[in-house]
Amino acid sequence: GENVEQHPSTLSVQEGDSAVIKCTYSDSASNYFPWYKQELGKGPQLIIDIRSNVGEKKDQRIAVTLNKTAKHFSLHITETQPEDSAVYFCAASNVWGYGGSQGNLIFGKGTKLSVKP
Amino acid sequence: DTAVSQTPKYLVTQMGNDKSIKCEQNLGHDTMYWYKQDSKKFLKIMFSYNNKELIINETVPNRFSPKSPDKAHLNLHINSLELGDSAVYFCASSKTGAEQYFGPGTRLTVT
């Protein structure tokens, strides 16, 4: 089955700096890669996602890149703000393929991002 | 309006009891999920369900069972609770199987 590795486990940056979180996946059948932000006491919130037919996607200060050959994808946050502090999770899924596990997200272990004012 | 809601938010119970967690989504989605988040924040899929198919993660004990009275609800029943069941349980829903929207979570504590 799919296995997702995420690094680093903790990341501390100064306000205004950039933050990068990296993930690798093992199953070449995975075709959908979302990123979630989880604030304390809340459920994970989808912040950006990318499909396997796209190499890069950007939404304001956040961007995600995907390298299918190397089986890794990354989250980039620019001009970080204190409200970006949270735990970020990457995930992988085989959404449009075949098999009983379609749509089941396999998560990385999370990165705790702290943005210092 | 809350898109995915869960009740209760906190659940404290003793070992051996049976409990249920309710989940409702008002997004009109076809597929619902249950995830477990352990004390180290690791999120793991337990079940996915649409009106055609229930997919169970093979590592989930059969003491856990999802029940769907209709497309907007997927409740989680847990029998004979054990200490190791203590965790935060999240319900999620999706229209396409891609974008999944999570509820606020239910923190279960088994004493």
PDB file of C-alpha atoms in Angstrom:
ATOM      1  CA  GLY A   1       0.000   0.000   0.000  1.00  0.00           C
ATOM      2  CA  GLU A   2       0.825   3.668  -0.135  1.00  0.00           C
ATOM      3  CA  ASN A   3       3.312   5.160   2.321  1.00  0.00           C
ATOM      4  CA  VAL A   4       3.845   8.913   2.707  1.00  0.00           C
ATOM      5  CA  GLU A   5       6.912  10.374   4.386  1.00  0.00           C
ATOM      6  CA  GLN A   6       6.899  14.027   5.474  1.00  0.00           C
ATOM      7  CA  HIS A   7       9.773  16.293   6.559  1.00  0.00           C
ATOM      8  CA  PRO A   8      10.561  18.160   8.674  1.00  0.00           C
ATOM      9  CA  SER A   9       8.455  17.254  11.695  1.00  0.00           C
ATOM     10  CA  THR A  10       8.902  20.752  13.127  1.00  0.00           C
ATOM     11  CA  LEU A  11       9.754  24.015  11.397  1.00  0.00           C
ATOM     12  CA  SER A  12      10.292  27.419  12.948  1.00  0.00           C
ATOM     13  CA  VAL A  13      10.590  30.551  10.806  1.00  0.00           C
ATOM     14  CA  GLN A  14      10.567  34.293  11.289  1.00  0.00           C
ATOM     15  CA  GLU A  15       7.557  36.231  10.097  1.00  0.00           C
ATOM     16  CA  GLY A  16       8.021  37.165   6.467  1.00  0.00           C
ATOM     17  CA  ASP A  17      10.333  34.249   5.670  1.00  0.00           C
ATOM     18  CA  SER A  18       9.411  31.330   3.450  1.00  0.00           C
ATOM     19  CA  ALA A  19       8.605  27.814   4.663  1.00  0.00           C
ATOM     20  CA  VAL A  20       8.977  24.590   2.692  1.00  0.00           C
ATOM     21  CA  ILE A  21       7.597  21.189   3.667  1.00  0.00           C
ATOM     22  CA  LYS A  22       8.478  18.095   1.658  1.00  0.00           C
ATOM     23  CA  CYS A  23       6.743  14.760   1.176  1.00  0.00           C
ATOM     24  CA  THR A  24       7.542  11.566  -0.668  1.00  0.00           C
ATOM     25  CA  TYR A  25       5.137   8.806  -1.642  1.00  0.00           C
ATOM     26  CA  SER A  26       5.684   5.203  -2.621  1.00  0.00           C
ATOM     27  CA  ASP A  27       2.744   4.171  -4.822  1.00  0.00           C
ATOM     28  CA  SER A  28       3.099   5.282  -8.441  1.00  0.00           C
ATOM     29  CA  ALA A  29      -0.688   4.845  -8.837  1.00  0.00           C
ATOM     30  CA  SER A  30      -1.340   7.831  -6.552  1.00  0.00           C
ATOM     31  CA  ASN A  31      -2.731  10.707  -8.584  1.00  0.00           C
ATOM     32  CA  TYR A  32      -4.030  13.257  -6.094  1.00  0.00           C
ATOM     33  CA  PHE A  33      -1.967  15.136  -3.495  1.00  0.00           C
ATOM     34  CA  PRO A  34      -3.717  17.496  -1.068  1.00  0.00           C
ATOM     35  CA  TRP A  35      -2.281  19.571   1.741  1.00  0.00           C
ATOM     36  CA  TYR A  36      -4.177  20.178   4.966  1.00  0.00           C
ATOM     37  CA  LYS A  37      -3.722  22.723   7.725  1.00  0.00           C
ATOM     38  CA  GLN A  38      -4.810  21.764  11.225  1.00  0.00           C
ATOM     39  CA  GLU A  39      -5.112  24.375  13.920  1.00  0.00           C
ATOM     40  CA  LEU A  40      -5.269  23.411  17.576  1.00  0.00           C
ATOM     41  CA  GLY A  41      -8.555  21.775  18.488  1.00  0.00           C
ATOM     42  CA  LYS A  42      -9.890  21.846  14.930  1.00  0.00           C
ATOM     43  CA  GLY A  43     -10.288  19.480  12.038  1.00  0.00           C
ATOM     44  CA  PRO A  44      -7.875  19.424   9.080  1.00  0.00           C
ATOM     45  CA  GLN A  45      -8.647  22.110   6.507  1.00  0.00           C
ATOM     46  CA  LEU A  46      -7.839  21.628   2.823  1.00  0.00           C
ATOM     47  CA  ILE A  47      -5.586  24.481   1.720  1.00  0.00           C
ATOM     48  CA  ILE A  48      -4.312  23.391  -1.682  1.00  0.00           C
ATOM     49  CA  ASP A  49      -4.113  20.271  -3.796  1.00  0.00           C
ATOM     50  CA  ILE A  50      -2.472  19.061  -6.981  1.00  0.00           C
ATOM     51  CA  ARG A  51      -3.271  16.319  -9.445  1.00  0.00           C
ATOM     52  CA  SER A  52      -0.714  14.099 -11.095  1.00  0.00           C
ATOM     53  CA  ASN A  53      -1.106  15.737 -14.507  1.00  0.00           C
ATOM     54  CA  VAL A  54       0.092  19.097 -13.123  1.00  0.00           C
ATOM     55  CA  GLY A  55       3.591  20.029 -11.998  1.00  0.00           C
ATOM     56  CA  GLU A  56       2.873  23.145  -9.993  1.00  0.00           C
ATOM     57  CA  LYS A  57      -0.084  25.032  -8.558  1.00  0.00           C
ATOM     58  CA  LYS A  58      -0.195  28.360  -6.775  1.00  0.00           C
ATOM     59  CA  ASP A  59      -2.802  30.116  -4.652  1.00  0.00           C
ATOM     60  CA  GLN A  60      -1.714  33.489  -3.305  1.00  0.00           C
ATOM     61  CA  ARG A  61       1.066  32.827  -0.778  1.00  0.00           C
ATOM     62  CA  ILE A  62       0.996  29.046  -1.022  1.00  0.00           C
ATOM     63  CA  ALA A  63       2.201  26.811  -3.810  1.00  0.00           C
ATOM     64  CA  VAL A  64       2.640  23.103  -4.319  1.00  0.00           C
ATOM     65  CA  THR A  65       5.049  21.352  -6.670  1.00  0.00           C
ATOM     66  CA  LEU A  66       4.961  17.732  -7.785  1.00  0.00           C
ATOM     67  CA  ASN A  67       7.740  15.599  -9.241  1.00  0.00           C
ATOM     68  CA  LYS A  68       6.122  12.345 -10.369  1.00  0.00           C
ATOM     69  CA  THR A  69       9.396  10.776 -11.448  1.00  0.00           C
ATOM     70  CA  ALA A  70      10.947  11.220  -8.051  1.00  0.00           C
ATOM     71  CA  LYS A  71       7.614  10.669  -6.279  1.00  0.00           C
ATOM     72  CA  HIS A  72       7.830  13.775  -4.172  1.00  0.00           C
ATOM     73  CA  PHE A  73       5.797  16.908  -3.671  1.00  0.00           C
ATOM     74  CA  SER A  74       6.338  20.052  -1.642  1.00  0.00           C
ATOM     75  CA  LEU A  75       4.391  22.862  -0.028  1.00  0.00           C
ATOM     76  CA  HIS A  76       5.812  26.368  -0.224  1.00  0.00           C
ATOM     77  CA  ILE A  77       4.500  29.207   1.919  1.00  0.00           C
ATOM     78  CA  THR A  78       5.892  32.659   1.201  1.00  0.00           C
ATOM     79  CA  GLU A  79       5.741  35.776   3.377  1.00  0.00           C
ATOM     80  CA  THR A  80       4.744  33.722   6.401  1.00  0.00           C
ATOM     81  CA  GLN A  81       2.497  35.256   9.032  1.00  0.00           C
ATOM     82  CA  PRO A  82       1.848  34.245  12.656  1.00  0.00           C
ATOM     83  CA  GLU A  83      -1.587  32.913  11.643  1.00  0.00           C
ATOM     84  CA  ASP A  84       0.164  30.377   9.414  1.00  0.00           C
ATOM     85  CA  SER A  85       1.310  28.610  12.604  1.00  0.00           C
ATOM     86  CA  ALA A  86      -0.346  25.181  12.631  1.00  0.00           C
ATOM     87  CA  VAL A  87       0.298  21.532  11.833  1.00  0.00           C
ATOM     88  CA  TYR A  88       0.449  20.848   8.099  1.00  0.00           C
ATOM     89  CA  PHE A  89      -0.253  17.439   6.600  1.00  0.00           C
ATOM     90  CA  CYS A  90       0.461  16.166   3.127  1.00  0.00           C
ATOM     91  CA  ALA A  91      -1.502  13.236   1.751  1.00  0.00           C
ATOM     92  CA  ALA A  92      -1.653  11.001  -1.299  1.00  0.00           C
ATOM     93  CA  SER A  93      -4.540   9.151  -2.864  1.00  0.00           C
ATOM     94  CA  ASN A  94      -5.466   7.080  -5.885  1.00  0.00           C
ATOM     95  CA  VAL A  95      -8.721   8.834  -6.651  1.00  0.00           C
ATOM     96  CA  TRP A  96      -9.246   8.165 -10.330  1.00  0.00           C
ATOM     97  CA  GLY A  97      -7.751   4.712 -10.574  1.00  0.00           C
ATOM     98  CA  TYR A  98      -9.072   1.283  -9.841  1.00  0.00           C
ATOM     99  CA  GLY A  99      -9.128  -0.733  -6.689  1.00  0.00           C
ATOM    100  CA  GLY A 100     -10.857  -0.812  -3.358  1.00  0.00           C
ATOM    101  CA  SER A 101      -8.873   1.987  -1.747  1.00  0.00           C
ATOM    102  CA  GLN A 102      -9.964   4.745  -4.120  1.00  0.00           C
ATOM    103  CA  GLY A 103     -10.165   8.087  -2.453  1.00  0.00           C
ATOM    104  CA  ASN A 104      -8.690   6.997   0.849  1.00  0.00           C
ATOM    105  CA  LEU A 105      -6.166   9.634   1.863  1.00  0.00           C
ATOM    106  CA  ILE A 106      -2.846   8.353   3.175  1.00  0.00           C
ATOM    107  CA  PHE A 107      -1.358  11.079   5.338  1.00  0.00           C
ATOM    108  CA  GLY A 108       2.174  12.047   6.230  1.00  0.00           C
ATOM    109  CA  LYS A 109       2.945  12.445   9.919  1.00  0.00           C
ATOM    110  CA  GLY A 110       2.601  16.213   9.902  1.00  0.00           C
ATOM    111  CA  THR A 111       4.837  19.264  10.248  1.00  0.00           C
ATOM    112  CA  LYS A 112       4.361  21.681  13.104  1.00  0.00           C
ATOM    113  CA  LEU A 113       5.063  25.136  11.691  1.00  0.00           C
ATOM    114  CA  SER A 114       5.756  27.995  14.070  1.00  0.00           C
ATOM    115  CA  VAL A 115       5.977  31.531  12.711  1.00  0.00           C
ATOM    116  CA  LYS A 116       7.641  33.929  15.120  1.00  0.00           C
ATOM    117  CA  PRO A 117       6.602  37.591  15.002  1.00  0.00           C
TER     118      PRO A 117
ATOM    119  CA  ASP B   1     -23.836  26.641   8.367  1.00  0.00           C
ATOM    120  CA  THR B   2     -21.400  23.921   9.350  1.00  0.00           C
ATOM    121  CA  ALA B   3     -20.541  21.716   6.380  1.00  0.00           C
ATOM    122  CA  VAL B   4     -19.505  18.596   8.308  1.00  0.00           C
ATOM    123  CA  SER B   5     -20.614  18.322  11.921  1.00  0.00           C
ATOM    124  CA  GLN B   6     -19.916  15.734  14.595  1.00  0.00           C
ATOM    125  CA  THR B   7     -21.432  15.039  17.979  1.00  0.00           C
ATOM    126  CA  PRO B   8     -20.336  14.870  20.656  1.00  0.00           C
ATOM    127  CA  LYS B   9     -17.171  16.977  20.640  1.00  0.00           C
ATOM    128  CA  TYR B  10     -15.881  15.236  23.768  1.00  0.00           C
ATOM    129  CA  LEU B  11     -16.691  11.716  24.944  1.00  0.00           C
ATOM    130  CA  VAL B  12     -15.358  10.216  28.161  1.00  0.00           C
ATOM    131  CA  THR B  13     -16.286   6.639  28.960  1.00  0.00           C
ATOM    132  CA  GLN B  14     -15.078   3.535  30.714  1.00  0.00           C
ATOM    133  CA  MET B  15     -13.485   0.424  29.266  1.00  0.00           C
ATOM    134  CA  GLY B  16     -15.957  -2.138  28.048  1.00  0.00           C
ATOM    135  CA  ASN B  17     -18.710   0.353  27.225  1.00  0.00           C
ATOM    136  CA  ASP B  18     -20.333   0.789  23.820  1.00  0.00           C
ATOM    137  CA  LYS B  19     -20.539   4.280  22.330  1.00  0.00           C
ATOM    138  CA  SER B  20     -21.507   6.059  19.131  1.00  0.00           C
ATOM    139  CA  ILE B  21     -20.281   9.189  17.392  1.00  0.00           C
ATOM    140  CA  LYS B  22     -22.587  10.927  14.931  1.00  0.00           C
ATOM    141  CA  CYS B  23     -21.597  12.680  11.726  1.00  0.00           C
ATOM    142  CA  GLU B  24     -23.687  14.757   9.368  1.00  0.00           C
ATOM    143  CA  GLN B  25     -22.758  16.614   6.194  1.00  0.00           C
ATOM    144  CA  ASN B  26     -24.923  19.176   4.397  1.00  0.00           C
ATOM    145  CA  LEU B  27     -22.745  19.393   1.281  1.00  0.00           C
ATOM    146  CA  GLY B  28     -24.653  16.850  -0.754  1.00  0.00           C
ATOM    147  CA  HIS B  29     -21.558  14.663  -1.003  1.00  0.00           C
ATOM    148  CA  ASP B  30     -21.754  11.010  -1.941  1.00  0.00           C
ATOM    149  CA  THR B  31     -18.843   9.608   0.045  1.00  0.00           C
ATOM    150  CA  MET B  32     -18.113   9.853   3.748  1.00  0.00           C
ATOM    151  CA  TYR B  33     -15.106   8.767   5.771  1.00  0.00           C
ATOM    152  CA  TRP B  34     -13.924   8.157   9.293  1.00  0.00           C
ATOM    153  CA  TYR B  35     -10.334   8.899  10.319  1.00  0.00           C
ATOM    154  CA  LYS B  36      -8.536   8.309  13.605  1.00  0.00           C
ATOM    155  CA  GLN B  37      -5.893  10.744  14.897  1.00  0.00           C
ATOM    156  CA  ASP B  38      -3.707   9.345  17.641  1.00  0.00           C
ATOM    157  CA  SER B  39      -1.822  11.164  20.368  1.00  0.00           C
ATOM    158  CA  LYS B  40       1.084  11.805  17.997  1.00  0.00           C
ATOM    159  CA  LYS B  41      -1.263  13.531  15.547  1.00  0.00           C
ATOM    160  CA  PHE B  42      -1.037  10.717  13.014  1.00  0.00           C
ATOM    161  CA  LEU B  43      -4.169  10.603  10.825  1.00  0.00           C
ATOM    162  CA  LYS B  44      -5.284   7.224   9.559  1.00  0.00           C
ATOM    163  CA  ILE B  45      -8.255   6.213   7.424  1.00  0.00           C
ATOM    164  CA  MET B  46     -10.689   3.829   9.082  1.00  0.00           C
ATOM    165  CA  PHE B  47     -13.591   3.598   6.654  1.00  0.00           C
ATOM    166  CA  SER B  48     -14.875   5.076   3.458  1.00  0.00           C
ATOM    167  CA  TYR B  49     -18.518   4.678   2.476  1.00  0.00           C
ATOM    168  CA  ASN B  50     -20.855   5.680  -0.283  1.00  0.00           C
ATOM    169  CA  ASN B  51     -24.271   4.366  -1.113  1.00  0.00           C
ATOM    170  CA  LYS B  52     -22.726   1.492  -2.967  1.00  0.00           C
ATOM    171  CA  GLU B  53     -19.701   0.359  -1.091  1.00  0.00           C
ATOM    172  CA  LEU B  54     -18.119   0.200   2.327  1.00  0.00           C
ATOM    173  CA  ILE B  55     -14.342  -0.009   2.344  1.00  0.00           C
ATOM    174  CA  ILE B  56     -12.787  -0.995   5.627  1.00  0.00           C
ATOM    175  CA  ASN B  57      -9.151  -0.474   6.486  1.00  0.00           C
ATOM    176  CA  GLU B  58      -7.935  -3.953   7.316  1.00  0.00           C
ATOM    177  CA  THR B  59      -6.283  -2.790  10.507  1.00  0.00           C
ATOM    178  CA  VAL B  60      -9.536  -1.558  12.066  1.00  0.00           C
ATOM    179  CA  PRO B  61     -10.875  -3.946  14.728  1.00  0.00           C
ATOM    180  CA  ASN B  62     -14.349  -5.309  14.072  1.00  0.00           C
ATOM    181  CA  ARG B  63     -15.490  -3.603  17.286  1.00  0.00           C
ATOM    182  CA  PHE B  64     -15.770  -0.505  15.099  1.00  0.00           C
ATOM    183  CA  SER B  65     -18.681  -0.330  12.691  1.00  0.00           C
ATOM    184  CA  PRO B  66     -20.018   2.515  10.547  1.00  0.00           C
ATOM    185  CA  LYS B  67     -23.764   2.922  10.122  1.00  0.00           C
ATOM    186  CA  SER B  68     -25.320   5.130   7.468  1.00  0.00           C
ATOM    187  CA  PRO B  69     -29.045   5.849   7.892  1.00  0.00           C
ATOM    188  CA  ASP B  70     -28.955   8.071   4.799  1.00  0.00           C
ATOM    189  CA  LYS B  71     -26.516   9.744   2.435  1.00  0.00           C
ATOM    190  CA  ALA B  72     -25.947  12.723   4.742  1.00  0.00           C
ATOM    191  CA  HIS B  73     -25.044  10.708   7.838  1.00  0.00           C
ATOM    192  CA  LEU B  74     -22.331   8.241   8.749  1.00  0.00           C
ATOM    193  CA  ASN B  75     -22.234   7.279  12.401  1.00  0.00           C
ATOM    194  CA  LEU B  76     -19.442   5.353  14.090  1.00  0.00           C
ATOM    195  CA  HIS B  77     -20.323   2.660  16.615  1.00  0.00           C
ATOM    196  CA  ILE B  78     -17.665   1.264  18.907  1.00  0.00           C
ATOM    197  CA  ASN B  79     -18.253  -1.824  21.036  1.00  0.00           C
ATOM    198  CA  SER B  80     -16.277  -2.968  24.078  1.00  0.00           C
ATOM    199  CA  LEU B  81     -14.126   0.146  24.250  1.00  0.00           C
ATOM    200  CA  GLU B  82     -10.445  -0.287  25.095  1.00  0.00           C
ATOM    201  CA  LEU B  83      -7.858   2.145  26.440  1.00  0.00           C
ATOM    202  CA  GLY B  84      -6.128   2.170  23.038  1.00  0.00           C
ATOM    203  CA  ASP B  85      -9.266   3.527  21.397  1.00  0.00           C
ATOM    204  CA  SER B  86      -8.606   6.898  23.015  1.00  0.00           C
ATOM    205  CA  ALA B  87      -8.007   9.314  20.153  1.00  0.00           C
ATOM    206  CA  VAL B  88      -9.636  12.067  18.127  1.00  0.00           C
ATOM    207  CA  TYR B  89     -12.015  10.756  15.491  1.00  0.00           C
ATOM    208  CA  PHE B  90     -12.735  12.810  12.399  1.00  0.00           C
ATOM    209  CA  CYS B  91     -15.535  12.427   9.933  1.00  0.00           C
ATOM    210  CA  ALA B  92     -15.029  13.720   6.380  1.00  0.00           C
ATOM    211  CA  SER B  93     -17.011  13.883   3.178  1.00  0.00           C
ATOM    212  CA  SER B  94     -16.271  14.246  -0.508  1.00  0.00           C
ATOM    213  CA  LYS B  95     -18.189  14.597  -3.740  1.00  0.00           C
ATOM    214  CA  THR B  96     -15.537  13.290  -6.091  1.00  0.00           C
ATOM    215  CA  GLY B  97     -13.314  11.271  -3.797  1.00  0.00           C
ATOM    216  CA  ALA B  98     -10.692  13.985  -4.146  1.00  0.00           C
ATOM    217  CA  GLU B  99     -11.362  17.121  -2.053  1.00  0.00           C
ATOM    218  CA  GLN B 100     -12.332  15.898   1.380  1.00  0.00           C
ATOM    219  CA  TYR B 101     -13.839  18.164   4.006  1.00  0.00           C
ATOM    220  CA  PHE B 102     -13.342  17.298   7.631  1.00  0.00           C
ATOM    221  CA  GLY B 103     -15.538  17.765  10.667  1.00  0.00           C
ATOM    222  CA  PRO B 104     -14.291  19.343  13.902  1.00  0.00           C
ATOM    223  CA  GLY B 105     -13.467  16.008  15.520  1.00  0.00           C
ATOM    224  CA  THR B 106     -14.604  14.017  18.547  1.00  0.00           C
ATOM    225  CA  ARG B 107     -12.099  13.492  21.325  1.00  0.00           C
ATOM    226  CA  LEU B 108     -12.708  10.065  22.841  1.00  0.00           C
ATOM    227  CA  THR B 109     -11.147   9.260  26.190  1.00  0.00           C
ATOM    228  CA  VAL B 110     -11.439   5.740  27.556  1.00  0.00           C
ATOM    229  CA  THR B 111     -10.658   5.326  31.248  1.00  0.00           C
TER     230      THR B 111
END
